Amino acid sequence: MSADQQDPPEPADTRRPRSVYGVGTEPDARFSLANERTALAWVRTGLGLVAGGVALTSFATFAGMAGLLDVVAGVACLAGAGFAGYALVSWRRNERALRLRWRLPAPSGLPVLVVGVVVLALLLAGYAVGAATGG
């Protein structure tokens, strides 16, 4: 390239949200994409909980076993919505940390998910035992 030729100017950064893309420096794309994949995994988890809640309430209605199962289904759907929201908040927090060269924040969603799954499993097991014994 000769001295009179210049690289074209870089286009203006129009990505949103500005609170994420307007700070720091561009991280290695691999880390940014890994952060996005993690957020998408949390969204899939949330969607799975919502689908499970819908399936559970449909089954309870079909089998004539409403009551606790409907409550558990509602909690599963709300938890699914919560995890989808957590995905966005966590993605934003981690992406900003990558751009500002800060340490990544400690994950807080996994312990909540594990406790929720254990509680859900215990509730359903208790309901199944109660239904099987006539209680």
Coordinates of N, CA and C in Angstrom, one line a residue:
M1 N 0.8 -1.2 0.0 CA 0.0 0.0 0.0 C 0.9 1.2 0.0
S2 N 0.6 2.2 -0.9 CA 1.5 3.4 -0.9 C 1.1 4.3 0.2
A3 N 1.9 5.3 0.4 CA 1.8 6.3 1.4 C 0.5 7.1 1.2
D4 N 0.1 7.3 0.0 CA -1.1 8.2 -0.2 C -2.4 7.4 -0.1
Q5 N -2.3 6.1 0.1 CA -3.5 5.3 0.3 C -3.7 5.1 1.8
Q6 N -5.0 5.2 2.2 CA -5.3 5.0 3.6 C -6.3 4.0 3.8
D7 N -6.3 3.3 4.9 CA -7.4 2.4 5.2 C -8.7 3.2 5.4
P8 N -9.8 2.6 4.9 CA -11.1 3.3 5.1 C -11.4 3.4 6.6
P9 N -12.1 4.5 7.0 CA -12.4 4.7 8.4 C -13.3 3.6 8.9
E10 N -13.1 3.2 10.2 CA -13.9 2.2 10.7 C -15.4 2.7 10.9
P11 N -16.4 1.9 10.6 CA -17.7 2.5 10.8 C -18.1 2.7 12.2
A12 N -19.0 3.7 12.4 CA -19.4 4.0 13.8 C -20.0 2.8 14.5
D13 N -19.8 2.6 15.7 CA -20.3 1.5 16.5 C -21.8 1.8 16.9
T14 N -22.7 1.2 16.2 CA -24.1 1.4 16.5 C -24.8 0.3 17.3
R15 N -24.0 -0.6 17.8 CA -24.5 -1.7 18.6 C -25.2 -1.3 19.9
R16 N -26.2 -2.0 20.2 CA -26.9 -1.7 21.5 C -26.8 -2.9 22.4
P17 N -26.8 -2.8 23.6 CA -27.0 -1.6 24.4 C -25.7 -0.8 24.6
R18 N -25.8 0.5 24.6 CA -24.6 1.3 24.7 C -23.9 1.1 26.0
S19 N -24.7 0.8 27.0 CA -24.0 0.6 28.4 C -23.1 -0.6 28.3
V20 N -23.2 -1.5 27.3 CA -22.3 -2.6 27.2 C -21.2 -2.3 26.1
Y21 N -21.7 -1.9 24.9 CA -20.8 -1.8 23.8 C -20.1 -0.4 23.8
G22 N -20.5 0.5 24.6 CA -19.9 1.8 24.6 C -18.8 2.0 25.6
V23 N -18.4 0.9 26.3 CA -17.4 1.0 27.3 C -16.2 0.1 27.0
G24 N -15.0 0.5 27.5 CA -13.9 -0.4 27.4 C -13.4 -0.6 25.9
T25 N -12.7 -1.7 25.8 CA -12.1 -2.1 24.5 C -12.8 -3.4 24.1
E26 N -12.7 -3.6 22.8 CA -13.3 -4.9 22.2 C -12.5 -6.1 22.7
P27 N -13.2 -7.0 23.4 CA -12.5 -8.2 23.8 C -12.3 -9.2 22.7
D28 N -11.5 -10.2 23.0 CA -11.3 -11.3 22.0 C -12.7 -11.9 21.7
A29 N -13.0 -12.1 20.4 CA -14.3 -12.5 20.0 C -14.7 -13.9 20.6
R30 N -13.7 -14.7 20.9 CA -14.0 -16.0 21.4 C -14.6 -15.9 22.8
F31 N -14.1 -15.0 23.6 CA -14.7 -14.8 25.0 C -16.1 -14.2 24.9
S32 N -16.3 -13.2 24.0 CA -17.6 -12.6 23.9 C -18.6 -13.6 23.4
L33 N -18.2 -14.4 22.5 CA -19.1 -15.4 21.9 C -19.4 -16.5 23.0
A34 N -18.4 -16.8 23.8 CA -18.7 -17.8 24.9 C -19.7 -17.2 25.9
N35 N -19.5 -16.0 26.2 CA -20.5 -15.3 27.1 C -21.9 -15.4 26.5
E36 N -22.0 -15.1 25.2 CA -23.3 -15.2 24.5 C -23.9 -16.6 24.6
R37 N -23.0 -17.6 24.3 CA -23.5 -19.0 24.4 C -24.0 -19.4 25.8
T38 N -23.3 -18.9 26.8 CA -23.8 -19.1 28.2 C -25.1 -18.5 28.4
A39 N -25.3 -17.3 27.9 CA -26.6 -16.6 28.1 C -27.7 -17.4 27.4
L40 N -27.4 -17.9 26.2 CA -28.4 -18.6 25.4 C -28.7 -20.0 26.2
A41 N -27.7 -20.5 26.8 CA -28.0 -21.8 27.6 C -28.9 -21.5 28.8
W42 N -28.8 -20.3 29.4 CA -29.7 -19.9 30.5 C -31.1 -19.7 29.9
V43 N -31.2 -19.1 28.7 CA -32.5 -18.9 28.1 C -33.1 -20.3 27.8
R44 N -32.3 -21.2 27.3 CA -32.9 -22.6 27.0 C -33.4 -23.2 28.3
T45 N -32.6 -23.0 29.4 CA -33.1 -23.6 30.7 C -34.4 -23.0 31.1
G46 N -34.5 -21.7 30.9 CA -35.8 -21.0 31.3 C -36.9 -21.5 30.4
L47 N -36.6 -21.6 29.1 CA -37.7 -22.1 28.2 C -38.1 -23.6 28.5
G48 N -37.1 -24.4 28.9 CA -37.4 -25.7 29.4 C -38.3 -25.8 30.6
L49 N -38.0 -24.9 31.5 CA -38.9 -24.8 32.7 C -40.3 -24.4 32.4
V50 N -40.4 -23.4 31.5 CA -41.7 -23.0 31.0 C -42.5 -24.1 30.3
A51 N -41.8 -24.8 29.4 CA -42.4 -25.9 28.7 C -42.8 -27.0 29.7
G52 N -41.9 -27.3 30.7 CA -42.3 -28.3 31.7 C -43.5 -27.9 32.5
G53 N -43.6 -26.6 32.8 CA -44.7 -26.1 33.6 C -46.0 -26.3 32.8
V54 N -45.9 -25.9 31.5 CA -47.1 -26.1 30.6 C -47.5 -27.5 30.5
A55 N -46.5 -28.4 30.3 CA -46.8 -29.8 30.2 C -47.4 -30.4 31.5
L56 N -46.9 -29.9 32.6 CA -47.4 -30.4 33.9 C -48.8 -30.0 34.2
T57 N -49.1 -28.8 33.9 CA -50.5 -28.3 34.1 C -51.5 -29.0 33.1
S58 N -51.0 -29.2 31.9 CA -51.8 -29.9 30.9 C -52.1 -31.4 31.4
F59 N -51.1 -32.0 31.9 CA -51.2 -33.4 32.4 C -52.1 -33.4 33.6
A60 N -52.0 -32.4 34.5 CA -52.8 -32.4 35.7 C -54.3 -32.2 35.3
T61 N -54.5 -31.4 34.3 CA -55.9 -31.1 33.9 C -56.5 -32.4 33.2
F62 N -55.7 -33.0 32.3 CA -56.1 -34.2 31.6 C -56.4 -35.4 32.6
A63 N -55.5 -35.5 33.6 CA -55.6 -36.6 34.5 C -56.6 -36.3 35.7
G64 N -57.1 -35.1 35.8 CA -58.0 -34.7 36.9 C -57.2 -34.6 38.2
M65 N -56.0 -34.2 38.1 CA -55.1 -34.1 39.3 C -54.7 -32.6 39.5
A66 N -55.6 -31.7 39.5 CA -55.2 -30.3 39.7 C -54.8 -30.1 41.1
G67 N -54.5 -28.9 41.5 CA -54.2 -28.6 42.9 C -52.7 -28.3 42.9
L68 N -52.0 -29.1 43.7 CA -50.5 -28.9 43.9 C -49.8 -28.9 42.6
L69 N -50.2 -29.8 41.6 CA -49.5 -29.8 40.3 C -49.6 -28.5 39.6
D70 N -50.7 -27.9 39.7 CA -50.9 -26.6 39.1 C -50.0 -25.5 39.7
V71 N -49.9 -25.6 41.0 CA -49.0 -24.7 41.7 C -47.5 -24.9 41.3
V72 N -47.1 -26.2 41.3 CA -45.8 -26.5 40.9 C -45.5 -26.0 39.4
A73 N -46.5 -26.2 38.6 CA -46.4 -25.8 37.2 C -46.3 -24.3 37.1
G74 N -47.0 -23.6 37.9 CA -46.9 -22.1 37.9 C -45.6 -21.7 38.4
V75 N -45.1 -22.3 39.4 CA -43.7 -22.0 39.9 C -42.7 -22.2 38.9
A76 N -42.8 -23.4 38.2 CA -41.8 -23.7 37.1 C -41.9 -22.6 36.0
C77 N -43.0 -22.2 35.6 CA -43.1 -21.2 34.6 C -42.5 -19.8 35.0
L78 N -42.8 -19.5 36.3 CA -42.2 -18.2 36.8 C -40.7 -18.3 36.9
A79 N -40.2 -19.5 37.4 CA -38.8 -19.7 37.4 C -38.2 -19.6 36.1
G80 N -38.8 -20.2 35.1 CA -38.3 -20.1 33.7 C -38.2 -18.6 33.2
A81 N -39.2 -17.8 33.5 CA -39.1 -16.4 33.2 C -38.0 -15.7 34.0
G82 N -37.8 -16.1 35.2 CA -36.7 -15.5 36.0 C -35.4 -15.9 35.4
F83 N -35.2 -17.1 35.0 CA -33.9 -17.5 34.4 C -33.6 -16.8 33.1
A84 N -34.7 -16.6 32.3 CA -34.5 -15.8 31.1 C -34.0 -14.4 31.4
G85 N -34.6 -13.8 32.4 CA -34.2 -12.5 32.8 C -32.8 -12.5 33.3
Y86 N -32.4 -13.5 34.1 CA -31.1 -13.6 34.6 C -30.1 -13.8 33.5
A87 N -30.4 -14.4 32.4 CA -29.5 -14.6 31.3 C -29.1 -13.2 30.8
L88 N -30.1 -12.3 30.6 CA -29.7 -11.0 30.1 C -28.9 -10.2 31.0
V89 N -29.3 -10.2 32.3 CA -28.5 -9.5 33.3 C -27.1 -10.0 33.4
S90 N -26.9 -11.3 33.4 CA -25.6 -12.0 33.6 C -24.8 -11.7 32.3
W91 N -25.4 -11.8 31.1 CA -24.7 -11.5 29.9 C -24.1 -10.1 29.9
R92 N -25.0 -9.1 30.3 CA -24.5 -7.7 30.3 C -23.4 -7.5 31.3
R93 N -23.5 -8.1 32.5 CA -22.5 -7.9 33.5 C -21.2 -8.5 33.1
N94 N -21.2 -9.7 32.5 CA -20.0 -10.4 32.1 C -19.4 -9.7 30.9
E95 N -20.2 -9.2 29.9 CA -19.7 -8.5 28.7 C -19.0 -7.2 29.1
R96 N -19.6 -6.5 30.1 CA -18.9 -5.3 30.5 C -17.6 -5.6 31.2
A97 N -17.6 -6.6 32.0 CA -16.3 -7.0 32.7 C -15.2 -7.4 31.7
L98 N -15.6 -8.1 30.6 CA -14.7 -8.4 29.6 C -14.1 -7.2 28.9
R99 N -15.0 -6.2 28.6 CA -14.6 -5.0 27.9 C -13.7 -4.1 28.8
L100 N -14.0 -4.1 30.1 CA -13.2 -3.2 31.0 C -12.0 -3.9 31.6
R101 N -11.8 -5.2 31.2 CA -10.7 -6.0 31.7 C -10.8 -6.2 33.2
W102 N -12.0 -6.3 33.7 CA -12.2 -6.6 35.1 C -12.3 -8.1 35.3
R103 N -12.2 -8.6 36.5 CA -12.5 -10.0 36.8 C -14.0 -10.3 36.5
L104 N -14.2 -11.5 36.1 CA -15.6 -11.8 35.8 C -16.3 -12.0 37.2
P105 N -17.6 -11.5 37.3 CA -18.3 -11.7 38.5 C -18.6 -13.2 38.8
A106 N -18.7 -13.5 40.1 CA -19.1 -14.9 40.4 C -20.5 -15.2 39.9
P107 N -20.6 -16.5 39.4 CA -22.0 -16.8 39.0 C -22.9 -17.0 40.1
S108 N -24.1 -16.5 40.0 CA -25.1 -16.6 41.1 C -26.3 -17.4 40.7
G109 N -26.5 -17.7 39.5 CA -27.7 -18.4 39.0 C -27.7 -19.9 39.2
L110 N -26.5 -20.5 39.2 CA -26.4 -21.9 39.2 C -26.9 -22.5 40.6
P111 N -26.5 -21.9 41.7 CA -27.0 -22.4 43.0 C -28.5 -22.3 43.1
V112 N -29.0 -21.2 42.6 CA -30.5 -21.0 42.6 C -31.2 -22.1 41.8
L113 N -30.6 -22.4 40.6 CA -31.2 -23.4 39.7 C -31.2 -24.8 40.4
V114 N -30.0 -25.1 41.0 CA -29.9 -26.4 41.6 C -30.9 -26.6 42.8
V115 N -31.0 -25.6 43.6 CA -31.9 -25.6 44.8 C -33.4 -25.7 44.2
G116 N -33.7 -25.0 43.2 CA -35.0 -25.0 42.6 C -35.3 -26.4 42.1
V117 N -34.4 -27.0 41.4 CA -34.7 -28.3 40.8 C -34.8 -29.4 41.9
V118 N -34.0 -29.3 43.0 CA -34.2 -30.2 44.1 C -35.5 -30.0 44.8
V119 N -35.9 -28.8 45.0 CA -37.2 -28.5 45.7 C -38.4 -29.0 44.8
L120 N -38.3 -28.8 43.5 CA -39.3 -29.2 42.5 C -39.4 -30.7 42.5
A121 N -38.3 -31.4 42.5 CA -38.2 -32.9 42.5 C -38.8 -33.4 43.8
L122 N -38.5 -32.8 44.9 CA -39.1 -33.3 46.2 C -40.6 -33.1 46.3
L123 N -41.1 -31.9 45.8 CA -42.5 -31.7 45.7 C -43.2 -32.7 44.9
L124 N -42.7 -32.9 43.7 CA -43.3 -33.9 42.8 C -43.3 -35.3 43.4
A125 N -42.1 -35.7 44.0 CA -42.0 -37.0 44.6 C -43.0 -37.2 45.7
G126 N -43.1 -36.1 46.6 CA -44.1 -36.2 47.7 C -45.5 -36.3 47.2
Y127 N -45.8 -35.6 46.1 CA -47.2 -35.6 45.6 C -47.4 -37.0 45.0
A128 N -46.4 -37.6 44.3 CA -46.6 -38.9 43.7 C -46.8 -40.0 44.8
V129 N -46.0 -39.9 45.9 CA -46.2 -40.9 47.0 C -47.5 -40.7 47.6
G130 N -47.9 -39.5 47.8 CA -49.2 -39.2 48.5 C -50.4 -39.7 47.6
A131 N -50.3 -39.5 46.3 CA -51.3 -40.0 45.4 C -51.3 -41.5 45.3
A132 N -50.2 -42.2 45.4 CA -50.1 -43.6 45.3 C -50.6 -44.3 46.6
T133 N -50.5 -43.6 47.7 CA -50.9 -44.2 49.0 C -52.3 -43.8 49.3
G134 N -52.9 -43.0 48.5 CA -54.3 -42.6 48.7 C -54.4 -41.4 49.7
G135 N -53.2 -40.7 49.9 CA -53.3 -39.6 50.9 C -53.3 -38.3 50.2

